[in-house]
mmCIF file with all atom_site columns, C-alpha atoms in Angstrom:
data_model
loop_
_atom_site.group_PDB
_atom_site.id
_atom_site.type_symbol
_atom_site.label_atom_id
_atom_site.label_alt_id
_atom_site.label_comp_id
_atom_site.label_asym_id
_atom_site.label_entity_id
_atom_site.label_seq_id
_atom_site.pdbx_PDB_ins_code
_atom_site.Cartn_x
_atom_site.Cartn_y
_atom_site.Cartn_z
_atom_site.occupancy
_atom_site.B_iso_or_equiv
_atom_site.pdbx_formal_charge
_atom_site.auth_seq_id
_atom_site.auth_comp_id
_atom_site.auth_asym_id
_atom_site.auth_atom_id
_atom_site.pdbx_PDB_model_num
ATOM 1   C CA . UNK A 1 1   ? 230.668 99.050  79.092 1.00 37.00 ? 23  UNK A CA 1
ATOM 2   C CA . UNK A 1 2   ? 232.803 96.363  77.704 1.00 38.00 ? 24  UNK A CA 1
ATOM 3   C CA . UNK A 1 3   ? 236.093 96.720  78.192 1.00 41.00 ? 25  UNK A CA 1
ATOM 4   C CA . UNK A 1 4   ? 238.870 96.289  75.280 1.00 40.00 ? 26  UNK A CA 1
ATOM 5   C CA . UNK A 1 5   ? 241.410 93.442  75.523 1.00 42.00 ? 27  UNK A CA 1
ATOM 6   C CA . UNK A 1 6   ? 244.609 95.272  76.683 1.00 41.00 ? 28  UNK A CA 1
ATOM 7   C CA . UNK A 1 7   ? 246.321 93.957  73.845 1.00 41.00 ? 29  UNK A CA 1
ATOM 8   C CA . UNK A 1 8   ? 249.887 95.709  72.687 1.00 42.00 ? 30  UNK A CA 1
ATOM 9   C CA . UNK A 1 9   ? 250.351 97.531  69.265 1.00 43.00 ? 31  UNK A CA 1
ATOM 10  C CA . UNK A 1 10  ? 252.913 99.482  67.583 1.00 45.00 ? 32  UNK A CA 1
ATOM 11  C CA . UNK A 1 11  ? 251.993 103.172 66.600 1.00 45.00 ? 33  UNK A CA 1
ATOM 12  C CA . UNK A 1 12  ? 252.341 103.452 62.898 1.00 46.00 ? 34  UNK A CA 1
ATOM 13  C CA . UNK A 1 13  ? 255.151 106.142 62.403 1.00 41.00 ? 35  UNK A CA 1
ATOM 14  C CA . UNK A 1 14  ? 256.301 105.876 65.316 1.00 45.00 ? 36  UNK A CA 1
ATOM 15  C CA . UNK A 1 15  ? 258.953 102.912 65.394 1.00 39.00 ? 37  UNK A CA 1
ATOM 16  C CA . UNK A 1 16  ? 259.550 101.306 69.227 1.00 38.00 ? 38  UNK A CA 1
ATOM 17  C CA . UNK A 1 17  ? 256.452 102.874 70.866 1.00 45.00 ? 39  UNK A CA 1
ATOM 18  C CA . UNK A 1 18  ? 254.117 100.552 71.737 1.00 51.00 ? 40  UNK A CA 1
ATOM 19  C CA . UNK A 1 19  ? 250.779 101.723 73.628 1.00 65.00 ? 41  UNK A CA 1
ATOM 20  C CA . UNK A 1 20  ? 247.533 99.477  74.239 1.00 83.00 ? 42  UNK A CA 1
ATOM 21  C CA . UNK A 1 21  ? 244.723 98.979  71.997 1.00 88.00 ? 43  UNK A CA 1
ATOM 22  C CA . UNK A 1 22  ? 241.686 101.809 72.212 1.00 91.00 ? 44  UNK A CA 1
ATOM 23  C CA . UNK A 1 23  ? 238.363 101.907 70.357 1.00 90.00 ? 45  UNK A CA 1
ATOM 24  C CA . UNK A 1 24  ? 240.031 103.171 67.251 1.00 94.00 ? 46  UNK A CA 1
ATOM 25  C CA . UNK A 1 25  ? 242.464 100.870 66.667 1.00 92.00 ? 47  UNK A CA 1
ATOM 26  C CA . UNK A 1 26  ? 240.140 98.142  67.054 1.00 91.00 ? 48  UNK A CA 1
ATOM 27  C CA . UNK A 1 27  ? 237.968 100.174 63.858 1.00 92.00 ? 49  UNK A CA 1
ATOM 28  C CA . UNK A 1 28  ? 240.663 101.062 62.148 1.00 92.00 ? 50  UNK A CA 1
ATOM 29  C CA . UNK A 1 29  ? 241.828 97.518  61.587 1.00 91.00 ? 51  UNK A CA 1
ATOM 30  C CA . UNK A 1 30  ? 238.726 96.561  59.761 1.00 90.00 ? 52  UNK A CA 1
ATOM 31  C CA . UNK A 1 31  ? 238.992 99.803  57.805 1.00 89.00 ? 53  UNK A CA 1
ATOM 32  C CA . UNK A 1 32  ? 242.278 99.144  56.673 1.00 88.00 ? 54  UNK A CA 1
ATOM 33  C CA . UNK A 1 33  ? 241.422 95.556  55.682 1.00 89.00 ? 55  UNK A CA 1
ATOM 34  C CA . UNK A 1 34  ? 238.670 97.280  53.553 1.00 90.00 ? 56  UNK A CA 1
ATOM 35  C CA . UNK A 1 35  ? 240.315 99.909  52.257 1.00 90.00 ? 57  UNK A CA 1
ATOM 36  C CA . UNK A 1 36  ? 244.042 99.221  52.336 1.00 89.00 ? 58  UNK A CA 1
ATOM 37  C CA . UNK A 1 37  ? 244.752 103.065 50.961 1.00 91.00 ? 59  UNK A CA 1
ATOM 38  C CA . UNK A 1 38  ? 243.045 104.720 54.015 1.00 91.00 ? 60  UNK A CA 1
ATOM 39  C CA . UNK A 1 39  ? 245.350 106.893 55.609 1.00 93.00 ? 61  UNK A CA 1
ATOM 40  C CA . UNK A 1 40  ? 245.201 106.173 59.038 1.00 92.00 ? 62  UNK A CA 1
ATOM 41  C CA . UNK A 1 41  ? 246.965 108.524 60.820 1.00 93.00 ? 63  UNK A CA 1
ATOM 42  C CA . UNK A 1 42  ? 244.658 110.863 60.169 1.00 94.00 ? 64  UNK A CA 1
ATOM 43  C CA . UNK A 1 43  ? 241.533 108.345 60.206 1.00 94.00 ? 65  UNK A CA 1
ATOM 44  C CA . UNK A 1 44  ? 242.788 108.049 63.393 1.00 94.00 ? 66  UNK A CA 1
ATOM 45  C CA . UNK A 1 45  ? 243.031 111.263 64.391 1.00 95.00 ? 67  UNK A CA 1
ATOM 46  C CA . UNK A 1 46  ? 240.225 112.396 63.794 1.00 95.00 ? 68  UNK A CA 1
ATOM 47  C CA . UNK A 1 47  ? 238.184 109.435 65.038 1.00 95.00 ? 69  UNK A CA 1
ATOM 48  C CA . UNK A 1 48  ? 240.239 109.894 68.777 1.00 95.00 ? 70  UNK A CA 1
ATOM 49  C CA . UNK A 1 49  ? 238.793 113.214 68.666 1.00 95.00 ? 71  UNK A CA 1
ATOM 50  C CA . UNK A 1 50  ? 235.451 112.654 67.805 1.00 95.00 ? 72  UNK A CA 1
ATOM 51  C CA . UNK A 1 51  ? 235.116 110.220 70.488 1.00 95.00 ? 73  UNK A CA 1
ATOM 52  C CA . UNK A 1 52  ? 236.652 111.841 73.006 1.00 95.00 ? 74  UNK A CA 1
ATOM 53  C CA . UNK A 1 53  ? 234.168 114.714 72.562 1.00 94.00 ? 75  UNK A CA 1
ATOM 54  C CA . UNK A 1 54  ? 230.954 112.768 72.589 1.00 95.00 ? 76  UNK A CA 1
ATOM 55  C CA . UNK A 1 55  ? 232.635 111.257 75.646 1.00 94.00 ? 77  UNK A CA 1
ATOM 56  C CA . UNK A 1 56  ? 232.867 114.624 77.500 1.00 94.00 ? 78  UNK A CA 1
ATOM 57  C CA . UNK A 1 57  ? 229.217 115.144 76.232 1.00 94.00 ? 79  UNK A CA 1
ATOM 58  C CA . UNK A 1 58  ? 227.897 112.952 77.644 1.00 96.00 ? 80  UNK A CA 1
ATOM 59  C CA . UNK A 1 59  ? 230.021 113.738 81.341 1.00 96.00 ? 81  UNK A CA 1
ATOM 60  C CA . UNK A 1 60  ? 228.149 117.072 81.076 1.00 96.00 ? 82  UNK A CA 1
ATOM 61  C CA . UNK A 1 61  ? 224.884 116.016 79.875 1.00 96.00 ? 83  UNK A CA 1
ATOM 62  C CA . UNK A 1 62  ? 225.209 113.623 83.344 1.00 97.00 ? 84  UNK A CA 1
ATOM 63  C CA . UNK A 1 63  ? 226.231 116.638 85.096 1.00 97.00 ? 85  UNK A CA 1
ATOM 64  C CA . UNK A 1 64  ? 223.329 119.190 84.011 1.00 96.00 ? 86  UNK A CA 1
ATOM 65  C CA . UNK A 1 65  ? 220.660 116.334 84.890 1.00 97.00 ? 87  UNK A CA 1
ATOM 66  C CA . UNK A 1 66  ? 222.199 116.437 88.332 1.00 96.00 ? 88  UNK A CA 1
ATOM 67  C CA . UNK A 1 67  ? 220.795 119.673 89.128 1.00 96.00 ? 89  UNK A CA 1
ATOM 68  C CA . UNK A 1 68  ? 217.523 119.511 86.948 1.00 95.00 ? 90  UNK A CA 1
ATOM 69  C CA . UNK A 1 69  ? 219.056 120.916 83.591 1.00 96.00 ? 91  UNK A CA 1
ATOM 70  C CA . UNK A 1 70  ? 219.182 120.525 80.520 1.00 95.00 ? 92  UNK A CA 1
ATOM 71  C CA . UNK A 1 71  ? 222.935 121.197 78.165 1.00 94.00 ? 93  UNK A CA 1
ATOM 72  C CA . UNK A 1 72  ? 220.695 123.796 76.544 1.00 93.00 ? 94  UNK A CA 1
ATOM 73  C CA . UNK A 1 73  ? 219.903 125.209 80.359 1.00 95.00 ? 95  UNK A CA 1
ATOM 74  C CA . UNK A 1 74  ? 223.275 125.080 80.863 1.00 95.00 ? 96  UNK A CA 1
ATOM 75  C CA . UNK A 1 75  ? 224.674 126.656 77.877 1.00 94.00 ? 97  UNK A CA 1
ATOM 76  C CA . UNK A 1 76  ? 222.084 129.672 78.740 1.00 96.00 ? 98  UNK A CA 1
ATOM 77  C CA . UNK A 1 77  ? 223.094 130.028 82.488 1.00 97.00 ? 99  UNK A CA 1
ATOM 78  C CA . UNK A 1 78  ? 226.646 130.053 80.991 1.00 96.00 ? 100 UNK A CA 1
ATOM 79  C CA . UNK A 1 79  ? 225.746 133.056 78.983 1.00 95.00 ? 101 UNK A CA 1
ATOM 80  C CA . UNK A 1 80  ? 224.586 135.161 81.566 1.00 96.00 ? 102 UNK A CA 1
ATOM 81  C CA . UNK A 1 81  ? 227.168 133.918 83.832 1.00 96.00 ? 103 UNK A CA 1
ATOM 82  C CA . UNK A 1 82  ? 229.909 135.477 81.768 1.00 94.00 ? 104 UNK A CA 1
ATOM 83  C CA . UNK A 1 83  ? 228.259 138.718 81.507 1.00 93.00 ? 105 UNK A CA 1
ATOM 84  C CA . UNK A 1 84  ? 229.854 139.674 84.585 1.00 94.00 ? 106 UNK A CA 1
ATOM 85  C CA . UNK A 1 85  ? 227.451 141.613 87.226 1.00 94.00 ? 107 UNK A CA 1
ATOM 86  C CA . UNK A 1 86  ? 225.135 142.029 87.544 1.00 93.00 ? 108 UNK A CA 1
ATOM 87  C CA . UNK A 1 87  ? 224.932 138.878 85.121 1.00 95.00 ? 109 UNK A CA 1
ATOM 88  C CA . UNK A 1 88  ? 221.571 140.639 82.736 1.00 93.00 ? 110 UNK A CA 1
ATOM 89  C CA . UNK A 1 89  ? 220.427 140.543 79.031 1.00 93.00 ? 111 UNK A CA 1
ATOM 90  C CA . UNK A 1 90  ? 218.157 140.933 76.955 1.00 93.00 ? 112 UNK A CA 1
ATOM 91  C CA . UNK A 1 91  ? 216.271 137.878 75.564 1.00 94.00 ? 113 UNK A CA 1
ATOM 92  C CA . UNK A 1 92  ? 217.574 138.250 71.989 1.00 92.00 ? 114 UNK A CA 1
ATOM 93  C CA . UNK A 1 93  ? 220.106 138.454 72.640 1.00 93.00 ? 115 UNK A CA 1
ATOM 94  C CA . UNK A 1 94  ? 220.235 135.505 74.520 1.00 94.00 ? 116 UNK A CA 1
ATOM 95  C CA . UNK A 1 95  ? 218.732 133.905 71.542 1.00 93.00 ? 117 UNK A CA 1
ATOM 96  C CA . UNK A 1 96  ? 221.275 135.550 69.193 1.00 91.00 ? 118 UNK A CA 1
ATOM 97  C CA . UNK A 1 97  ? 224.426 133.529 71.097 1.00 90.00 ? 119 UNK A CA 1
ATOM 98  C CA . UNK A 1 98  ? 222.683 130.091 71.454 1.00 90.00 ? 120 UNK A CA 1
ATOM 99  C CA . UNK A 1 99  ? 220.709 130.030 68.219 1.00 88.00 ? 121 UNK A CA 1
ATOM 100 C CA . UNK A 1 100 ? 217.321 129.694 69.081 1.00 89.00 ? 122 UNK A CA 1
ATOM 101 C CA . UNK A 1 101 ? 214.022 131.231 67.912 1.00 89.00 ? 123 UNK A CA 1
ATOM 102 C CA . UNK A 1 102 ? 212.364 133.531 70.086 1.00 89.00 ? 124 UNK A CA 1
ATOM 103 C CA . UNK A 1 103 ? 209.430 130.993 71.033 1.00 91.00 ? 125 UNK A CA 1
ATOM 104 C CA . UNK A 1 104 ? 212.219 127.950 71.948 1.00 92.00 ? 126 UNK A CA 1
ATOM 105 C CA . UNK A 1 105 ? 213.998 130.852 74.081 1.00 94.00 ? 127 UNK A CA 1
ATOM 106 C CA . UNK A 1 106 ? 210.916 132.032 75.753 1.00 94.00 ? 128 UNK A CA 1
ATOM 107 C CA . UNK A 1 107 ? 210.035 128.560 76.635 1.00 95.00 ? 129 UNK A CA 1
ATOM 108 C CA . UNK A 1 108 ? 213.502 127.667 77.963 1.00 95.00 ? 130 UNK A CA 1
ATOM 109 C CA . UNK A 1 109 ? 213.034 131.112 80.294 1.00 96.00 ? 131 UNK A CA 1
ATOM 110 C CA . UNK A 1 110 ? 210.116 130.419 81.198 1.00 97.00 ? 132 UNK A CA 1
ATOM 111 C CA . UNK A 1 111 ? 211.171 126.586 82.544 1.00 96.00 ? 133 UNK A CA 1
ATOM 112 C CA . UNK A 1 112 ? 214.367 128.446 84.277 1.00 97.00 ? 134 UNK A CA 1
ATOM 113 C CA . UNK A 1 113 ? 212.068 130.812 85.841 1.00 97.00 ? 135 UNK A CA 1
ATOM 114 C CA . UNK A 1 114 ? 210.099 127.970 87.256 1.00 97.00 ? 136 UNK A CA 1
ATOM 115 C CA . UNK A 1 115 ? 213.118 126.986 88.948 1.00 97.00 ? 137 UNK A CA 1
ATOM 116 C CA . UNK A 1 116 ? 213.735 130.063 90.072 1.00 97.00 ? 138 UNK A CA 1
ATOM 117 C CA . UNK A 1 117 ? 217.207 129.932 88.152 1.00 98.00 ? 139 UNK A CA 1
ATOM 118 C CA . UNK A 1 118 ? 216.518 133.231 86.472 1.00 97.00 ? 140 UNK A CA 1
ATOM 119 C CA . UNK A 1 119 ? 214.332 136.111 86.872 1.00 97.00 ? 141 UNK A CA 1
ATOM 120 C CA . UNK A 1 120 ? 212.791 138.434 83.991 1.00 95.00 ? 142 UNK A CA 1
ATOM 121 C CA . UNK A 1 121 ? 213.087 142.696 84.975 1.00 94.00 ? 143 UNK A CA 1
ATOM 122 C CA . UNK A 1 122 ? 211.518 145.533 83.136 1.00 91.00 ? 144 UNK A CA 1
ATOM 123 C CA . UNK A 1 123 ? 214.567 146.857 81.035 1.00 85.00 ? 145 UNK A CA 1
ATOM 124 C CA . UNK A 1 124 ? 215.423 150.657 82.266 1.00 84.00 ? 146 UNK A CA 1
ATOM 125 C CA . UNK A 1 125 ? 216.218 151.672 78.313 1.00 82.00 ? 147 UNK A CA 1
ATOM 126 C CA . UNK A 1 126 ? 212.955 149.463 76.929 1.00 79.00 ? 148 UNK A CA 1
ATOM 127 C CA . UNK A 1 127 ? 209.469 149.917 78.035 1.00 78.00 ? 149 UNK A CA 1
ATOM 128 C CA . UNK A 1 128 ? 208.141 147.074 76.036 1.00 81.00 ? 150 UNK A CA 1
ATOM 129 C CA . UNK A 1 129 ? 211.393 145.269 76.670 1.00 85.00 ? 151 UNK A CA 1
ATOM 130 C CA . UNK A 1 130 ? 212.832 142.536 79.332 1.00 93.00 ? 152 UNK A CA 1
ATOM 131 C CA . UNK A 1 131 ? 216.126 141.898 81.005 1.00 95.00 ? 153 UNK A CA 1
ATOM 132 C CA . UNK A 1 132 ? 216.959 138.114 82.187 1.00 96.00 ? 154 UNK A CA 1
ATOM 133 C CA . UNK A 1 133 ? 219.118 138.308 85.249 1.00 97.00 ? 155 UNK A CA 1
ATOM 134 C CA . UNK A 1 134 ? 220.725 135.111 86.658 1.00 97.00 ? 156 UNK A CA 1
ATOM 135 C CA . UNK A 1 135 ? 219.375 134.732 90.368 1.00 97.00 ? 157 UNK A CA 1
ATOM 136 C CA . UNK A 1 136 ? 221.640 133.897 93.542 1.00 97.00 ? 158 UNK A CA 1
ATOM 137 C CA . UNK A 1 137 ? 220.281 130.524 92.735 1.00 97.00 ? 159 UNK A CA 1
ATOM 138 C CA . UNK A 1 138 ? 220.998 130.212 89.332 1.00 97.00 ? 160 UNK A CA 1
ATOM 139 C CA . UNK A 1 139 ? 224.130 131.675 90.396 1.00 97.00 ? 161 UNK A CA 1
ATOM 140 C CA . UNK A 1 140 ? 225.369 128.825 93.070 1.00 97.00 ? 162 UNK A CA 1
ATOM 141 C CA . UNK A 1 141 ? 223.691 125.839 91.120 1.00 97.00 ? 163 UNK A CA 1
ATOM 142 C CA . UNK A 1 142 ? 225.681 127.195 88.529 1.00 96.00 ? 164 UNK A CA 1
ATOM 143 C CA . UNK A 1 143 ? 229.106 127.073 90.263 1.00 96.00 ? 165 UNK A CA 1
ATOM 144 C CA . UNK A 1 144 ? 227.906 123.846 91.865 1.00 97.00 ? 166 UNK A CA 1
ATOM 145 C CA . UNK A 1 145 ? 227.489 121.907 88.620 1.00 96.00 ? 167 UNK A CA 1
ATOM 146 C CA . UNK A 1 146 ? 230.906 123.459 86.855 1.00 96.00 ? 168 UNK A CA 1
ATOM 147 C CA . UNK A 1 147 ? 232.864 122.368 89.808 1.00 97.00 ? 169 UNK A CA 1
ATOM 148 C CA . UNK A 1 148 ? 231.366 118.973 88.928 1.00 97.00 ? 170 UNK A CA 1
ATOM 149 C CA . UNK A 1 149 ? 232.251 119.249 85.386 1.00 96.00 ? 171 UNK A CA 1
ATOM 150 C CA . UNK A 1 150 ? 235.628 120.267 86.172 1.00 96.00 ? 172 UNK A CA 1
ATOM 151 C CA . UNK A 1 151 ? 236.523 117.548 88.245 1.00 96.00 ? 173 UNK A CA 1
ATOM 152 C CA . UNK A 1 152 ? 235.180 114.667 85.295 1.00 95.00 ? 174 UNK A CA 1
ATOM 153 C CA . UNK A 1 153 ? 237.228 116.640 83.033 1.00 95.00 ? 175 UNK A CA 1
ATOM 154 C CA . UNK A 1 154 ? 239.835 116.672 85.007 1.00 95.00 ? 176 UNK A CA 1
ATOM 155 C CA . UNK A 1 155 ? 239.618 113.247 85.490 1.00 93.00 ? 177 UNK A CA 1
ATOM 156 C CA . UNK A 1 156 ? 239.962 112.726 81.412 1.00 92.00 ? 178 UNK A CA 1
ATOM 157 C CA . UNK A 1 157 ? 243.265 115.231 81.336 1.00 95.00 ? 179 UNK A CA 1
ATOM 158 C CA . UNK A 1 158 ? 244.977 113.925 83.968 1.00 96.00 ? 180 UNK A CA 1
ATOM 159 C CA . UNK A 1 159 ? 245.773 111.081 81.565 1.00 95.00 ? 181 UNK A CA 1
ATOM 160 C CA . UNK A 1 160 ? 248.334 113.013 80.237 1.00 96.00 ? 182 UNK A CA 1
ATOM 161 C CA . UNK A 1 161 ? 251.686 114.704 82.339 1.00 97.00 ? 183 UNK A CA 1
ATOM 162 C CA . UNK A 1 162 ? 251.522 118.694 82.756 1.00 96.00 ? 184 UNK A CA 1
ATOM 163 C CA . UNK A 1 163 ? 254.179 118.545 79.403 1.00 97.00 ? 185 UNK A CA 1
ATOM 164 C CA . UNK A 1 164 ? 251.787 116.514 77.383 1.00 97.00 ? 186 UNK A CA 1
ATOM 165 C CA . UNK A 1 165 ? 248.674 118.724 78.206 1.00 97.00 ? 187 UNK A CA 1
ATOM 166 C CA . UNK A 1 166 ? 250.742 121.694 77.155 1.00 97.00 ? 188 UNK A CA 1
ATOM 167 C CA . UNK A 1 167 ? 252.098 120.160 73.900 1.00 97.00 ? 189 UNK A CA 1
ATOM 168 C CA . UNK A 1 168 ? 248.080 118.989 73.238 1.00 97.00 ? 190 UNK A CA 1
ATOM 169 C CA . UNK A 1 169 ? 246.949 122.094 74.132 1.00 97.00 ? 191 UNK A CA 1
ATOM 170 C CA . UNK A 1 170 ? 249.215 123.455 71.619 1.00 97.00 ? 192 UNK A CA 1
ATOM 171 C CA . UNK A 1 171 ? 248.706 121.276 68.680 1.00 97.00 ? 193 UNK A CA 1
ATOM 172 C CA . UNK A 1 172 ? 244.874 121.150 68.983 1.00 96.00 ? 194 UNK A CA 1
ATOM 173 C CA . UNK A 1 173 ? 244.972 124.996 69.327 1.00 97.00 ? 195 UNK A CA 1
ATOM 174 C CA . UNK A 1 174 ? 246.878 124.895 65.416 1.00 97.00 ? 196 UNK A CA 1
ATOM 175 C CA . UNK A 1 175 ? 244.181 122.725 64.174 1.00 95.00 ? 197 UNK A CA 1
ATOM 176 C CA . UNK A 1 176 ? 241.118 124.695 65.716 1.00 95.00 ? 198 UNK A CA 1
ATOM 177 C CA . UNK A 1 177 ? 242.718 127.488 64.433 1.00 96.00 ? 199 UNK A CA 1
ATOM 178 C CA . UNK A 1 178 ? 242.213 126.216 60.893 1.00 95.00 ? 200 UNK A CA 1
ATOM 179 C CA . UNK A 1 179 ? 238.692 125.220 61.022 1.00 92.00 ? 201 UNK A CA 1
ATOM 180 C CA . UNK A 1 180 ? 238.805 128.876 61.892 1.00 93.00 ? 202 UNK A CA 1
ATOM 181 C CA . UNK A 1 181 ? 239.663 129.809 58.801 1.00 94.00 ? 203 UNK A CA 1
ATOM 182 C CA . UNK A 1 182 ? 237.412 127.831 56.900 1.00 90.00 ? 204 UNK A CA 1
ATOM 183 C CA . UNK A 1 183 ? 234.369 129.241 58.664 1.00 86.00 ? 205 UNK A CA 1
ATOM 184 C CA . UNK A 1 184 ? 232.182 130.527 61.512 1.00 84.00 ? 206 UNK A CA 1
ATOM 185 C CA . UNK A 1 185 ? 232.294 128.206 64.663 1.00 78.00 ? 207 UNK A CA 1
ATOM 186 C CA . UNK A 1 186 ? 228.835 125.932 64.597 1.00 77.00 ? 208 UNK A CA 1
ATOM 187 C CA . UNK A 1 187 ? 226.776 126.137 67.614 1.00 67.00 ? 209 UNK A CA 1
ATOM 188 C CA . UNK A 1 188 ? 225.382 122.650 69.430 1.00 61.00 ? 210 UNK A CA 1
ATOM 189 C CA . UNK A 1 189 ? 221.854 124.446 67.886 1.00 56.00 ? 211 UNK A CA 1
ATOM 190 C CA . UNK A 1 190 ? 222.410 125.149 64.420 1.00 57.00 ? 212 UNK A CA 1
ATOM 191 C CA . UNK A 1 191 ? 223.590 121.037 64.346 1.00 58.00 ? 213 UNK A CA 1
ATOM 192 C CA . UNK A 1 192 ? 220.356 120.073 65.916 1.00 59.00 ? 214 UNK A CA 1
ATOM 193 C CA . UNK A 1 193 ? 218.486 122.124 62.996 1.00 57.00 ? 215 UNK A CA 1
ATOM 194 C CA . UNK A 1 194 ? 220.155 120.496 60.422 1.00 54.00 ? 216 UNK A CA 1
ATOM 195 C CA . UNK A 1 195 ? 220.534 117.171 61.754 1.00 50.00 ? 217 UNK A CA 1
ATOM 196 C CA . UNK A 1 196 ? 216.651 117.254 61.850 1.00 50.00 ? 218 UNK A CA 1
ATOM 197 C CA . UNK A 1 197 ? 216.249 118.548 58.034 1.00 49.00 ? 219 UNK A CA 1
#
């Protein structure tokens, strides 16, 4: 990855703070040239964000190929994870929380299964129906491959002091909390789906 000239700039707003040059400045510069009434605070912004999030996509994309997953295996494991003990649903919904048609789910279960990541049980309250329970395997590759996770994303946080992850934490919260407002949150599935219309 090439690696940006550690140049010096001044933060617009912010008089006397000078910082070094990311990826957004460097865009934001032709921008600006281009259209001189952007407002790039926010340009910015929003931009910062946007690329720090495909960054820690693709840390956990890395991280599920590690143990043989896909983010869509991971998301499900996730699911059952938090169900608590003895970590069981039912299929739908399964399918319900990640978005997906019965058929992709089945297939997905039935690839888990393989692995021996998951196992399918009669459901006690169902005759015709199924429960998915996470397996002690599912359960420790799991836990393996968060504690992974955790430490990349750690590794991305600790750029920041304990008082500036707080104050983040806070302000990101206020703006999350508006999107909020404006709608349901949109799953990593229901983007794939439209991306693909």
């Amino acid at each position: 990855m090439r690696t940006l000239p550690a140049t010096v700039v001044h933060s617009p707003g912010r008089p006397g703070s000078e910082e070094r040059r990311d990826l957004v400045d460097v865009a934001l510069e032709t921008w600006k040239r281009e259209f001189p009434l952007m407002d790039v605070t926010t340009e910015g912004l929003v931009s910062r964000i946007h690329k720090i999030s495909r960054y820690i996509d693709k840390a956990l994309s890395e991280t599920a190929q590690e143990f043989g997953l896909t983010v869509g295996d991971w998301e499900l494991l996730s699911c059952l994870r938090r169900q608590g003990p003895p970590y069981r649903c039912s299929p739908s919904e399964l399918s319900r929380d990640l978005m997906l048609s019965s058929g992709a789910m089945t297939n997905r279960l039935d690839k888990l299964e393989e692995q021996g990541l998951i196992a399918r049980h009669p459901d006690p309250s169902d005759r015709r129906g199924v429960q998915v329970e996470l397996t002690t395997k599912g359960k420790d590759t799991w836990s393996e491959a968060v504690a992974m996770q955790a430490a990349k994303e750690k590794f991305f946080a600790d750029a920041l002091t304990g008082e500036e992850k707080d104050l983040t934490n806070d302000l990101l919260r206020k703006m999350l909390l508006a999107f909020q407002s404006k709608g349901p949150y949109p799953r990593r599935a229901e983007l794939a789906k439209k991306s693909d219309r």
